[in-house]
Short mmCIF file of C-alpha atoms in Angstrom, two decimals:
data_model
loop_
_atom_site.label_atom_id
_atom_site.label_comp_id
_atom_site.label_asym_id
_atom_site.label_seq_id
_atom_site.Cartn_x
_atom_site.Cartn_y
_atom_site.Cartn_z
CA UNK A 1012 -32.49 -26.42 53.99
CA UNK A 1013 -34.80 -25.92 51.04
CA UNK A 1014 -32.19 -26.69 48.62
CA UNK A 1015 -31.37 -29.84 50.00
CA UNK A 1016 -34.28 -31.00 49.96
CA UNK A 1017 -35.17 -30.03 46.45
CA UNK A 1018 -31.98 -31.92 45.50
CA UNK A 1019 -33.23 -35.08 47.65
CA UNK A 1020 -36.73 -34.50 45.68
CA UNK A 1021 -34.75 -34.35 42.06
CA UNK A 1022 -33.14 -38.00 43.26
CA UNK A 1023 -36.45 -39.23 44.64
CA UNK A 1024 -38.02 -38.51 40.65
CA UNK A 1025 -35.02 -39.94 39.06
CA UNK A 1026 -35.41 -43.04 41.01
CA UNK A 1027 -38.87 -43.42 40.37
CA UNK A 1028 -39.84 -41.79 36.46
CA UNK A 1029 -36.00 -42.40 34.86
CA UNK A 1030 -35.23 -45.59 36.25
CA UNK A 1031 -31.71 -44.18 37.38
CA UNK A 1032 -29.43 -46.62 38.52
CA UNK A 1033 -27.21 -44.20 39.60
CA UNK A 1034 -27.22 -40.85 41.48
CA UNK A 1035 -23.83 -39.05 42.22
CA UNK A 1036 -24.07 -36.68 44.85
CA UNK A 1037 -21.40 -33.41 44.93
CA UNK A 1038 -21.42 -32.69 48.29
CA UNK A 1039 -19.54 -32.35 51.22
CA UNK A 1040 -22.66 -31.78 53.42
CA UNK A 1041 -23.16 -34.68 56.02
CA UNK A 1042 -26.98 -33.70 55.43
CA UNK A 1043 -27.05 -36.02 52.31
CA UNK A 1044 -25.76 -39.02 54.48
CA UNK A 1045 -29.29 -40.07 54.91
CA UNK A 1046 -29.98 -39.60 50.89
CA UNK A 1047 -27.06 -41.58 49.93
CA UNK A 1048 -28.59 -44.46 52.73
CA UNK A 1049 -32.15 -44.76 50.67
CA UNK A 1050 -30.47 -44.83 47.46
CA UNK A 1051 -28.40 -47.73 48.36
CA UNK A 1052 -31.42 -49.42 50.17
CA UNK A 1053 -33.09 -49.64 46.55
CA UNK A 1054 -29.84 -51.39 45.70
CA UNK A 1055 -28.74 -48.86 43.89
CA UNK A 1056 -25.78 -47.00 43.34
CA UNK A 1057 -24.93 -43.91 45.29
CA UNK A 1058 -21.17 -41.63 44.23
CA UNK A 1059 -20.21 -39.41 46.70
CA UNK A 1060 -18.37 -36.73 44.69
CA UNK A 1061 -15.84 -35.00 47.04
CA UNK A 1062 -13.25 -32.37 46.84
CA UNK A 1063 -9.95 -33.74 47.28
CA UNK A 1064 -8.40 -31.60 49.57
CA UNK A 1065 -10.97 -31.61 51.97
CA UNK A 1066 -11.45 -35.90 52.07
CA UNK A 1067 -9.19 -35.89 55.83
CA UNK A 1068 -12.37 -34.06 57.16
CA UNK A 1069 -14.29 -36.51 59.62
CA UNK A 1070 -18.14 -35.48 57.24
CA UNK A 1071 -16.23 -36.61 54.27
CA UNK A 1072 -14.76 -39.61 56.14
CA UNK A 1073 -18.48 -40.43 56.81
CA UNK A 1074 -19.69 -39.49 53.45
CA UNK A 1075 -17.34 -42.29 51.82
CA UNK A 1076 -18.92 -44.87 54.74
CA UNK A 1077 -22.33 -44.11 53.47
CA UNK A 1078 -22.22 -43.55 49.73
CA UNK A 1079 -21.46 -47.26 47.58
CA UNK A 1080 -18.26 -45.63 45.55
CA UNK A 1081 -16.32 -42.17 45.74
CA UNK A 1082 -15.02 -40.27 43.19
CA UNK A 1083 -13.09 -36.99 43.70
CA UNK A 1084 -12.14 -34.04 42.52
CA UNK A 1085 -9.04 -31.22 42.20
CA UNK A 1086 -10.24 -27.89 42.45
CA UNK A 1087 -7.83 -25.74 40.43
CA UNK A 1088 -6.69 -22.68 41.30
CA UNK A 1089 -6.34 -19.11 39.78
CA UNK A 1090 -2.66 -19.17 39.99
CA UNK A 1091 -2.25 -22.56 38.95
CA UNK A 1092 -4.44 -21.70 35.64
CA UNK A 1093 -2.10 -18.70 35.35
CA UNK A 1094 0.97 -20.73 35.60
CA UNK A 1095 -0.40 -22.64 32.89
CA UNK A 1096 -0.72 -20.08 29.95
CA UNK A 1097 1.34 -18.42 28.14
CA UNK A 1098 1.37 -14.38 27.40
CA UNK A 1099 1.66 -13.37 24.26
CA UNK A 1100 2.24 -9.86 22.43
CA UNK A 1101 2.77 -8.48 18.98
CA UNK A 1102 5.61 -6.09 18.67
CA UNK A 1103 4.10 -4.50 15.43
CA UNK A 1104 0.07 -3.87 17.10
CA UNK A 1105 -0.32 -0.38 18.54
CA UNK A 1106 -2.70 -1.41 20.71
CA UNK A 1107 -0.17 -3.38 22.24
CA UNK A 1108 -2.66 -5.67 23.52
CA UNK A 1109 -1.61 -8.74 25.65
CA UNK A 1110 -2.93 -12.18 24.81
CA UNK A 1111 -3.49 -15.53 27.04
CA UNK A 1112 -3.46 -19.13 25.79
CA UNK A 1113 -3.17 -22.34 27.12
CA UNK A 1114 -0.03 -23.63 27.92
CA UNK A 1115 1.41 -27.08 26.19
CA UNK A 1116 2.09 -29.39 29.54
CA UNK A 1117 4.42 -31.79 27.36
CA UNK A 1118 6.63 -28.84 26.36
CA UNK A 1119 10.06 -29.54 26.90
CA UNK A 1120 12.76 -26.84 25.92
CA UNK A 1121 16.38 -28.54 26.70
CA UNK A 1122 19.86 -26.47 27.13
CA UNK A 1123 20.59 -28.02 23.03
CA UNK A 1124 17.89 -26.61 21.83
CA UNK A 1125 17.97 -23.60 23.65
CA UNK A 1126 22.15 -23.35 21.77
CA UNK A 1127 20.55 -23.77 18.18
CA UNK A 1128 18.41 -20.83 18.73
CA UNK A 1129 21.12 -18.56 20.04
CA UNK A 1130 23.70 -19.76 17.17
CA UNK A 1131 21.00 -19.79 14.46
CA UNK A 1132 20.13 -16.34 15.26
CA UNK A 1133 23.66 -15.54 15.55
CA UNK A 1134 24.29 -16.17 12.16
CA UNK A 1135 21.35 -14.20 10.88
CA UNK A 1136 23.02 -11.54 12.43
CA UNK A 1137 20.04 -11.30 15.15
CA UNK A 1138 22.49 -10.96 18.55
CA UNK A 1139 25.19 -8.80 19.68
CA UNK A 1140 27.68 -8.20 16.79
CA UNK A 1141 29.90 -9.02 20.22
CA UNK A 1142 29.00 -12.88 19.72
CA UNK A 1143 30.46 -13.99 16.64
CA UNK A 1144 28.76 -16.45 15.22
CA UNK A 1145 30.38 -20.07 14.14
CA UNK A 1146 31.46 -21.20 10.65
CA UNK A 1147 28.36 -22.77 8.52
CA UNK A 1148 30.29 -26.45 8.70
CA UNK A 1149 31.98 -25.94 12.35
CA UNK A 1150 30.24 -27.82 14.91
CA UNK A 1151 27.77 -26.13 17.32
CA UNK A 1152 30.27 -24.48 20.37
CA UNK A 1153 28.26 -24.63 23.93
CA UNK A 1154 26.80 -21.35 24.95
CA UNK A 1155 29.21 -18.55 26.13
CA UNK A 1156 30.02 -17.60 30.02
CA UNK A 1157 27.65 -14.27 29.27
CA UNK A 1158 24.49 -15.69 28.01
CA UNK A 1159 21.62 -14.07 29.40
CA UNK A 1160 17.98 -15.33 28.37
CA UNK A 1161 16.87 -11.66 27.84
CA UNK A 1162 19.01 -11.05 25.35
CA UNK A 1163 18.13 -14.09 23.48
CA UNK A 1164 14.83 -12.81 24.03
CA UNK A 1165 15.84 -9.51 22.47
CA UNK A 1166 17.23 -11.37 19.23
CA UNK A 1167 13.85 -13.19 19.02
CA UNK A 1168 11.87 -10.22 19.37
CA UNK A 1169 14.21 -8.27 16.68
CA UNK A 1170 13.63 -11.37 14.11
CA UNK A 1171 9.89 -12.03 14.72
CA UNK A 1172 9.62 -7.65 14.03
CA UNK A 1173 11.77 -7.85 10.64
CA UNK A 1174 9.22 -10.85 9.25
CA UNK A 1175 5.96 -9.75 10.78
CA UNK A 1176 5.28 -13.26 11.83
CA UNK A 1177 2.65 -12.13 14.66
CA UNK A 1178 2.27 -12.48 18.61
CA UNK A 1179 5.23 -13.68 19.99
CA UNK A 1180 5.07 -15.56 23.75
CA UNK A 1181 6.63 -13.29 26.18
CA UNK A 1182 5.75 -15.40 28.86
CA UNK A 1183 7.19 -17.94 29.88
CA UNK A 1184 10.69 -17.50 28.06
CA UNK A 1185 10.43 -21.37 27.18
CA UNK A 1186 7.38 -21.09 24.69
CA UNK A 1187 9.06 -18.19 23.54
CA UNK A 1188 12.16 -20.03 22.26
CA UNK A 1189 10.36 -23.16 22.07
CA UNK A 1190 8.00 -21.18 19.24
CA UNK A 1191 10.95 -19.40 17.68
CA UNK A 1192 12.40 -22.45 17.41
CA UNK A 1193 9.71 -23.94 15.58
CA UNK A 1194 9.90 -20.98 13.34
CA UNK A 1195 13.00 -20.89 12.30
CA UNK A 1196 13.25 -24.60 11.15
CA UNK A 1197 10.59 -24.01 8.81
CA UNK A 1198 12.62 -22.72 6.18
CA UNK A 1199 15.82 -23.18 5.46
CA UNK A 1200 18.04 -20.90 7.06
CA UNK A 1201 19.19 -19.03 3.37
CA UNK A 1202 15.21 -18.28 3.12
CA UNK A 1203 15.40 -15.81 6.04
CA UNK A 1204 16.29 -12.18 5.91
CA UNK A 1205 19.46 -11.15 7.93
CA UNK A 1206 19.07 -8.90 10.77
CA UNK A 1207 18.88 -5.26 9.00
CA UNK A 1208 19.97 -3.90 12.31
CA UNK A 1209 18.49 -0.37 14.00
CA UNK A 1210 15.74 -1.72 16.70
CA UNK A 1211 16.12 -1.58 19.73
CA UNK A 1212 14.18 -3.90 22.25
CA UNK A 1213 13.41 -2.79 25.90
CA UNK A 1214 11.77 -4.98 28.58
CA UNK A 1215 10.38 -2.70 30.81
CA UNK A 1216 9.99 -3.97 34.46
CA UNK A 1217 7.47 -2.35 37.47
CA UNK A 1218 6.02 -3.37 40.09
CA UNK A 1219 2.71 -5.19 40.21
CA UNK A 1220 -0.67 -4.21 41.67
CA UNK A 1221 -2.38 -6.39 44.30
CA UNK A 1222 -5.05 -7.40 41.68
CA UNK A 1223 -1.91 -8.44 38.90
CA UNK A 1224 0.01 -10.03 41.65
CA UNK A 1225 -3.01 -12.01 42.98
CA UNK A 1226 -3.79 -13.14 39.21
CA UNK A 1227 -0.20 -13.76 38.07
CA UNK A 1228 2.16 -14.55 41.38
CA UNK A 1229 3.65 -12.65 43.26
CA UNK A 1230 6.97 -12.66 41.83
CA UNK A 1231 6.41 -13.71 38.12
CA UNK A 1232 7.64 -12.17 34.95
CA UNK A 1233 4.54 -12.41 34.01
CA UNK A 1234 3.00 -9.97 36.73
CA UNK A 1235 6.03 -6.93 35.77
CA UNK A 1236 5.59 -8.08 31.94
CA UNK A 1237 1.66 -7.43 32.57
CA UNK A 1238 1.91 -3.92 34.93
CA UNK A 1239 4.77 -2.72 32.13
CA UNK A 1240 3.19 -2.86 29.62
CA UNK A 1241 4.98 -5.55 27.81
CA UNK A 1242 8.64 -5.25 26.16
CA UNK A 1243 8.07 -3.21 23.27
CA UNK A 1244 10.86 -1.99 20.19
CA UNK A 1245 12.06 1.35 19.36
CA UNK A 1246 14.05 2.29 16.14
CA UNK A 1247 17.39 3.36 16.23
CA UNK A 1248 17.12 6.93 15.56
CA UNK A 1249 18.73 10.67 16.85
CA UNK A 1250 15.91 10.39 19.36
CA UNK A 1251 16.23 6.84 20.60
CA UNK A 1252 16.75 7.99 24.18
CA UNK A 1253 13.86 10.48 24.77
CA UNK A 1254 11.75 7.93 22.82
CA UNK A 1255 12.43 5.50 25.35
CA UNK A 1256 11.93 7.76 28.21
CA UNK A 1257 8.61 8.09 26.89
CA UNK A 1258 7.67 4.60 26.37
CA UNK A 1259 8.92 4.56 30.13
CA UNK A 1260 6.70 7.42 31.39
CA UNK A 1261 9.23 9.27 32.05
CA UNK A 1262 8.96 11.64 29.70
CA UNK A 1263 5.44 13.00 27.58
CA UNK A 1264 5.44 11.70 24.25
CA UNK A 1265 5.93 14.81 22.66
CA UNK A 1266 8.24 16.32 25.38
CA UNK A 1267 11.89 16.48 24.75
CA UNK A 1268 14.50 15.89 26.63
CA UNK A 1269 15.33 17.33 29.85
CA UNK A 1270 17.42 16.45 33.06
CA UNK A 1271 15.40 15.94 35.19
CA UNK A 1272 13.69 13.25 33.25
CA UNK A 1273 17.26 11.72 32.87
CA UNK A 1274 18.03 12.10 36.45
CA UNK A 1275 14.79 10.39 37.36
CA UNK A 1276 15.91 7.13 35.48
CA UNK A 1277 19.14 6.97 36.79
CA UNK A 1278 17.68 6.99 40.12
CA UNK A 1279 15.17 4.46 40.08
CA UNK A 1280 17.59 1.99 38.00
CA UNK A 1281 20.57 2.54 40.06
CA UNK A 1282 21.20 -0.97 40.73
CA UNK A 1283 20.54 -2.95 37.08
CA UNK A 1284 22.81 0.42 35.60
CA UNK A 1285 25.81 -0.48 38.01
CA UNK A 1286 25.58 -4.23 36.81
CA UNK A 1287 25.87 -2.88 33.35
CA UNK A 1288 28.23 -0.51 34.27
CA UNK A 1289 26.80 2.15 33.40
CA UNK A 1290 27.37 5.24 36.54
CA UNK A 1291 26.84 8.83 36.45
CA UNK A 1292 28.68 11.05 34.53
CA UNK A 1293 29.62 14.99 35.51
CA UNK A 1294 26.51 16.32 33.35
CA UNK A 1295 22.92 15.58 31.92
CA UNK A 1296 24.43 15.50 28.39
CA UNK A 1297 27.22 12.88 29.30
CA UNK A 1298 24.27 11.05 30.71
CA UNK A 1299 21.94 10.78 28.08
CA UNK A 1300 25.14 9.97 25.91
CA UNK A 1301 25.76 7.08 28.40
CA UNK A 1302 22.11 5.94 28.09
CA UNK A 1303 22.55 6.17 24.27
CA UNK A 1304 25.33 3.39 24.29
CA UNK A 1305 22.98 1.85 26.64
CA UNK A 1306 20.01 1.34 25.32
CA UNK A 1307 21.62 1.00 21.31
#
């Protein structure tokens, strides 16, 4: 092989012009057996540089008999490098452009952290006026019976919107209450505006493409988050449920609202509607009145 031997040719100068000492080969090809043999009968030093998944092969078996030392290597995969970012999105950017960053291995985002978030925000008025929050001296109470991450989710969303404070992790939901977190002890809780109420936050959900799936798992939030769109906020407003729609593709933007759009949705969501309890009713009206109490 041509390229072999141009590598054995690269060694051979090394040895000779740059008084090397060492040479570290990256290969698994049983070819360089013989090179890693004449650099070790110059007494030299000769690293075999191996993947580690493939060292139960009987080449690299021989490659670590031949070469003086071995030192190996993790190739990392696609999905593992996926797994280890974060997405990010800010609610205010039309573009609605989703960003990647690294992921912090050391975070750690326990249950007791996770309750001063949802009581914090409680008292700024940022969840469901259904979860009163505690008195100001009262001790924390544990979460209730109903939490559901997405909704804490939804009150982070609604208080990163009212202060502008930028992208916001959507991805995994532990940087995103991990960050919020962070936020919100940066001030004292008086120096933060109370929730002004009116916006509405959706988390749209579809399924992925090959290529997203392939990039982001299978199964992940991250891969609906990504094909969705991203969860996005809607002001409260007469036409809250045809702007929605549209946000949803179920509608045009500038269409307005018919039944067949409505009868679409209530289709295709059958299931998460019956968890919420939310069924048919005997007209299109009734059911964009039902969706209205939904989605507000």
């Amino acid at each position: 092989d041509p390229g072999d031997m141009a590598i054995a040719w690269d060694v051979a100068e090394a040895i000779t012009s740059a008084g090397a000492s060492v040479v570290a080969i990256v290969s698994h090809d049983t070819d360089f057996a013989w090179l890693h043999e004449q650099v070790r009968s110059r007494n030299l030093t000769s690293i075999a540089v191996l993947q580690e998944s493939r060292l139960g092969s009987l080449s690299r078996r021989f490659l670590r008999s031949v070469a003086s030392a071995t030192l190996t290597y993790k190739m990392r995969s696609r999905k593992a490098a996926v797994n280890a970012s974060r997405l990010l999105l800010d609610l205010r950017d039309p573009s609605r452009r989703l960003g990647v960053e690294a992921l912090d291995a050391d975070l750690v985002f326990g249950e007791e952290r996770v309750k001063q978030l949802f009581w914090t925000l409680s008292r700024l008025g940022y969840l469901s006026s259904e979860v009163p929050p505690p008195s100001p001296d009262a001790p924390l109470p544990g979460l209730p019976a109903s939490f559901n991450a997405f909704l804490l989710f939804a009150a982070v969303a609604r208080f990163y919107f009212v202060h502008d404070l930028g992208p916001l992790p959507i991805d995994p939901l532990t940087c995103t209450f991990e960050q919020a977190s962070r936020r919100l002890s940066s001030k004292a809780l008086h120096a933060w505006r109370r929730y002004p109420g009116g916006l509405v936050v959706v988390w749209p959900w579809r399924w992925a493409s090959n290529r997203i799936r392939r990039l982001y798992g299978k199964s992940t939030s991250a891969s609906h988050a990504v094909s969705a769109g991203g969860p996005f906020i809607v002001r409260d407003s007469a036409e809250l449920v045809p702007q929605i729609l549209a946000r949803l593709d179920y509608l045009g933007e500038r269409d307005a609202l018919h039944p067949e759009a409505v009868d679409l949705f209530f289709e295709l969501n059958e299931k998460p509607l019956a968890a919420l309890g939310v069924a048919r009713r005997r007209s299109a009206a009734a059911d964009a009145r039902a969706l209205r109490e939904l989605f507000a």
